[in-house]
CSV table of C-alpha atoms in Angstrom, one decimal:
chain,number,residue,atom,x,y,z
A,1,UNK,CA,112.4,55.5,41.6
A,2,UNK,CA,110.7,54.9,38.2
A,3,UNK,CA,114.1,55.1,36.4
A,4,UNK,CA,115.5,52.4,38.7
A,5,UNK,CA,112.6,50.1,37.9
A,6,UNK,CA,113.1,50.5,34.1
A,7,UNK,CA,116.8,49.6,34.6
A,8,UNK,CA,116.0,46.5,36.6
A,9,UNK,CA,113.7,45.2,33.8
A,10,UNK,CA,116.3,45.9,31.0
A,11,UNK,CA,117.7,42.7,29.6
A,12,UNK,CA,121.4,42.1,29.6
A,13,UNK,CA,123.0,42.6,26.2
A,14,UNK,CA,124.7,39.4,25.0
A,15,UNK,CA,127.3,39.2,22.2
A,16,UNK,CA,127.7,36.4,19.7
A,17,UNK,CA,130.4,34.7,21.9
A,18,UNK,CA,128.0,34.6,24.8
A,19,UNK,CA,125.4,32.8,22.7
A,20,UNK,CA,128.0,30.4,21.3
A,21,UNK,CA,129.4,29.5,24.7
A,22,UNK,CA,125.8,29.1,26.0
A,23,UNK,CA,125.0,26.6,23.2
A,24,UNK,CA,128.1,24.5,24.1
A,25,UNK,CA,127.1,24.6,27.8
A,26,UNK,CA,123.5,23.6,26.9
A,27,UNK,CA,125.0,20.6,25.0
A,28,UNK,CA,126.4,19.4,28.4
A,29,UNK,CA,122.9,18.3,29.4
A,30,UNK,CA,121.0,18.1,26.1
A,31,UNK,CA,121.2,16.5,22.7
A,32,UNK,CA,121.7,18.6,19.6
A,33,UNK,CA,118.0,18.2,18.8
A,34,UNK,CA,117.2,20.0,22.1
A,35,UNK,CA,119.5,22.9,21.3
A,36,UNK,CA,116.9,25.1,19.8
A,37,UNK,CA,116.7,28.9,19.3
A,38,UNK,CA,114.0,29.0,22.0
A,39,UNK,CA,116.1,27.0,24.5
A,40,UNK,CA,119.1,29.2,23.9
A,41,UNK,CA,117.2,32.5,24.2
A,42,UNK,CA,115.5,31.2,27.4
A,43,UNK,CA,118.9,30.1,28.9
A,44,UNK,CA,120.4,33.6,28.4
A,45,UNK,CA,117.2,35.5,28.9
A,46,UNK,CA,117.5,37.2,25.5
A,47,UNK,CA,114.9,37.8,22.7
A,48,UNK,CA,114.9,36.0,19.4
A,49,UNK,CA,115.6,39.4,17.9
A,50,UNK,CA,118.9,39.4,19.7
A,51,UNK,CA,119.7,35.9,18.4
A,52,UNK,CA,118.9,37.0,14.8
A,53,UNK,CA,121.0,40.1,15.2
A,54,UNK,CA,124.0,37.8,15.4
A,55,UNK,CA,123.0,34.7,13.4
A,56,UNK,CA,121.0,34.0,10.2
A,57,UNK,CA,119.3,31.1,11.7
A,58,UNK,CA,119.8,27.8,13.5
A,59,UNK,CA,122.1,26.3,10.8
A,60,UNK,CA,124.3,29.3,10.8
A,61,UNK,CA,124.4,29.3,14.6
A,62,UNK,CA,125.3,25.6,14.8
A,63,UNK,CA,128.1,25.9,12.3
A,64,UNK,CA,129.5,29.0,14.1
A,65,UNK,CA,129.2,27.2,17.4
A,66,UNK,CA,131.3,24.3,16.0
A,67,UNK,CA,133.9,26.8,14.7
A,68,UNK,CA,133.9,28.4,18.2
A,69,UNK,CA,134.5,25.0,19.8
A,70,UNK,CA,137.5,24.5,17.5
A,71,UNK,CA,139.0,28.0,17.7
A,72,UNK,CA,138.3,28.9,21.3
A,73,UNK,CA,137.8,25.7,23.3
A,74,UNK,CA,140.4,23.7,21.5
A,75,UNK,CA,143.1,25.8,19.8
A,76,UNK,CA,142.7,28.6,22.4
A,77,UNK,CA,143.2,26.1,25.2
A,78,UNK,CA,146.4,24.8,23.5
A,79,UNK,CA,147.7,28.4,23.0
A,80,UNK,CA,147.0,29.1,26.7
A,81,UNK,CA,148.7,25.9,27.8
A,82,UNK,CA,151.8,26.6,25.7
A,83,UNK,CA,152.0,30.3,26.7
A,84,UNK,CA,153.7,29.8,30.1
A,85,UNK,CA,155.1,26.3,29.5
A,86,UNK,CA,158.7,25.7,28.3
A,87,UNK,CA,159.3,22.0,28.4
A,88,UNK,CA,157.2,19.3,26.8
A,89,UNK,CA,156.3,17.9,30.2
A,90,UNK,CA,155.1,21.4,31.3
A,91,UNK,CA,153.0,21.7,28.1
A,92,UNK,CA,151.6,18.3,28.6
A,93,UNK,CA,150.6,19.1,32.2
A,94,UNK,CA,149.2,22.4,31.2
A,95,UNK,CA,147.0,21.0,28.4
A,96,UNK,CA,145.8,18.2,30.7
A,97,UNK,CA,144.8,20.8,33.3
A,98,UNK,CA,143.1,23.0,30.6
A,99,UNK,CA,141.2,20.0,29.3
A,100,UNK,CA,140.1,18.9,32.7
A,101,UNK,CA,138.7,22.4,33.3
A,102,UNK,CA,136.4,22.2,30.3
A,103,UNK,CA,133.0,20.5,30.8
A,104,UNK,CA,132.9,17.1,29.1
A,105,UNK,CA,129.2,17.1,28.3
A,106,UNK,CA,129.4,19.3,25.3
A,107,UNK,CA,132.0,17.1,23.7
A,108,UNK,CA,130.0,13.9,24.4
A,109,UNK,CA,127.0,15.5,22.7
A,110,UNK,CA,129.1,16.7,19.7
A,111,UNK,CA,130.5,13.2,19.3
A,112,UNK,CA,126.9,11.8,19.3
A,113,UNK,CA,125.8,14.5,16.8
A,114,UNK,CA,128.8,13.7,14.5
A,115,UNK,CA,127.5,10.2,14.1
A,116,UNK,CA,124.4,11.5,12.2
A,117,UNK,CA,125.6,14.8,10.7
A,118,UNK,CA,128.5,15.3,8.2
A,119,UNK,CA,129.0,18.9,9.3
A,120,UNK,CA,129.5,18.0,13.0
A,121,UNK,CA,131.7,15.1,11.9
A,122,UNK,CA,134.0,17.4,9.9
A,123,UNK,CA,134.5,19.7,12.9
A,124,UNK,CA,135.0,16.7,15.2
A,125,UNK,CA,137.7,15.3,12.9
A,126,UNK,CA,139.4,18.7,12.8
A,127,UNK,CA,139.4,18.9,16.6
A,128,UNK,CA,140.6,15.3,17.0
A,129,UNK,CA,143.4,15.8,14.4
A,130,UNK,CA,144.5,19.2,16.0
A,131,UNK,CA,144.6,17.7,19.5
A,132,UNK,CA,146.6,14.6,18.4
A,133,UNK,CA,149.0,16.8,16.4
A,134,UNK,CA,149.6,18.9,19.5
A,135,UNK,CA,150.3,15.8,21.6
A,136,UNK,CA,152.5,14.4,18.8
A,137,UNK,CA,154.7,17.5,19.0
A,138,UNK,CA,155.1,17.0,22.8
A,139,UNK,CA,155.9,13.3,22.5
A,140,UNK,CA,158.3,13.9,19.6
A,141,UNK,CA,160.2,16.4,21.7
A,142,UNK,CA,160.3,14.0,24.6
A,143,UNK,CA,161.3,10.8,22.7
A,144,UNK,CA,162.9,12.1,19.5
A,145,UNK,CA,161.3,9.2,17.8
A,146,UNK,CA,158.6,10.1,15.1
A,147,UNK,CA,156.9,6.6,15.2
A,148,UNK,CA,156.8,6.4,19.0
A,149,UNK,CA,155.5,10.0,19.2
A,150,UNK,CA,152.8,9.2,16.7
A,151,UNK,CA,151.7,6.1,18.7
A,152,UNK,CA,151.9,7.9,22.1
A,153,UNK,CA,149.8,10.8,20.8
A,154,UNK,CA,147.1,8.3,19.7
A,155,UNK,CA,147.3,6.4,23.0
A,156,UNK,CA,147.1,9.6,25.1
A,157,UNK,CA,144.3,11.1,23.1
A,158,UNK,CA,142.3,7.8,23.2
A,159,UNK,CA,142.8,7.9,27.0
A,160,UNK,CA,141.4,11.4,27.1
A,161,UNK,CA,138.4,10.6,25.0
A,162,UNK,CA,137.8,7.3,26.7
A,163,UNK,CA,137.8,8.6,30.3
A,164,UNK,CA,135.0,11.0,29.2
A,165,UNK,CA,133.0,8.6,27.2
A,166,UNK,CA,132.7,5.7,29.6
A,167,UNK,CA,129.7,5.7,31.9
A,168,UNK,CA,130.2,7.0,34.4
A,169,UNK,CA,133.1,9.1,33.3
A,170,UNK,CA,136.4,8.6,34.9
A,171,UNK,CA,137.1,11.9,36.7
A,172,UNK,CA,139.1,13.5,39.6
A,173,UNK,CA,141.7,11.6,41.4
A,174,UNK,CA,141.1,8.3,39.6
A,175,UNK,CA,141.7,10.0,36.2
A,176,UNK,CA,144.7,11.9,37.6
A,177,UNK,CA,146.3,8.7,38.8
A,178,UNK,CA,145.8,7.0,35.4
A,179,UNK,CA,147.4,10.0,33.6
A,180,UNK,CA,150.3,10.1,36.1
A,181,UNK,CA,150.9,6.3,35.6
A,182,UNK,CA,150.8,6.7,31.8
A,183,UNK,CA,153.1,9.7,31.9
A,184,UNK,CA,155.7,8.0,34.1
A,185,UNK,CA,155.5,4.5,32.8
A,186,UNK,CA,154.7,4.9,29.1
A,187,UNK,CA,155.4,8.4,28.0
A,188,UNK,CA,158.7,8.7,29.8
A,189,UNK,CA,158.1,12.2,31.0
A,190,UNK,CA,159.5,13.7,34.2
A,191,UNK,CA,157.0,15.4,36.5
A,192,UNK,CA,157.0,19.1,35.6
A,193,UNK,CA,154.7,20.0,38.5
A,194,UNK,CA,154.9,19.1,42.1
A,195,UNK,CA,151.9,17.2,43.6
């Protein structure tokens, strides 16, 4: 009986990835100023010792969190979207679905943070560039026209960012209808998935 009680009081071990994801999720509702070591440890019910086991301090944590956002939430989503998709239209649909699955709050906070911090701005520029290049490849395959593909990638990405940044955000069926209209009327893509 005593052994069971000790096990119940034991804290769950968290790895660095858990802490990085938790920070991004905390940004969904909070500003970067509110993302403190205390808030993070409280959110995951870990000690500061656990935090410092993985990170040198808040600055190290924030930079690694931005790297995680680039590598896992952005590039990882693109790789997952491309994995089972053959045509450009299928890759487009897959990346739209992956993007819609991610919470938009963290990105809104990172965009606000990038306005005042050169480090955050450099990571945001990398994410924006990476995403637009991914879209460019899709549109270039569809149109075969470099200039058109470049413009379409910027239009499509601006639509993605814009639907998340307006207040209230454009979500759900309304967002899906906008994307479908743009895909059919402007992008010239066939429907890869059935509604």
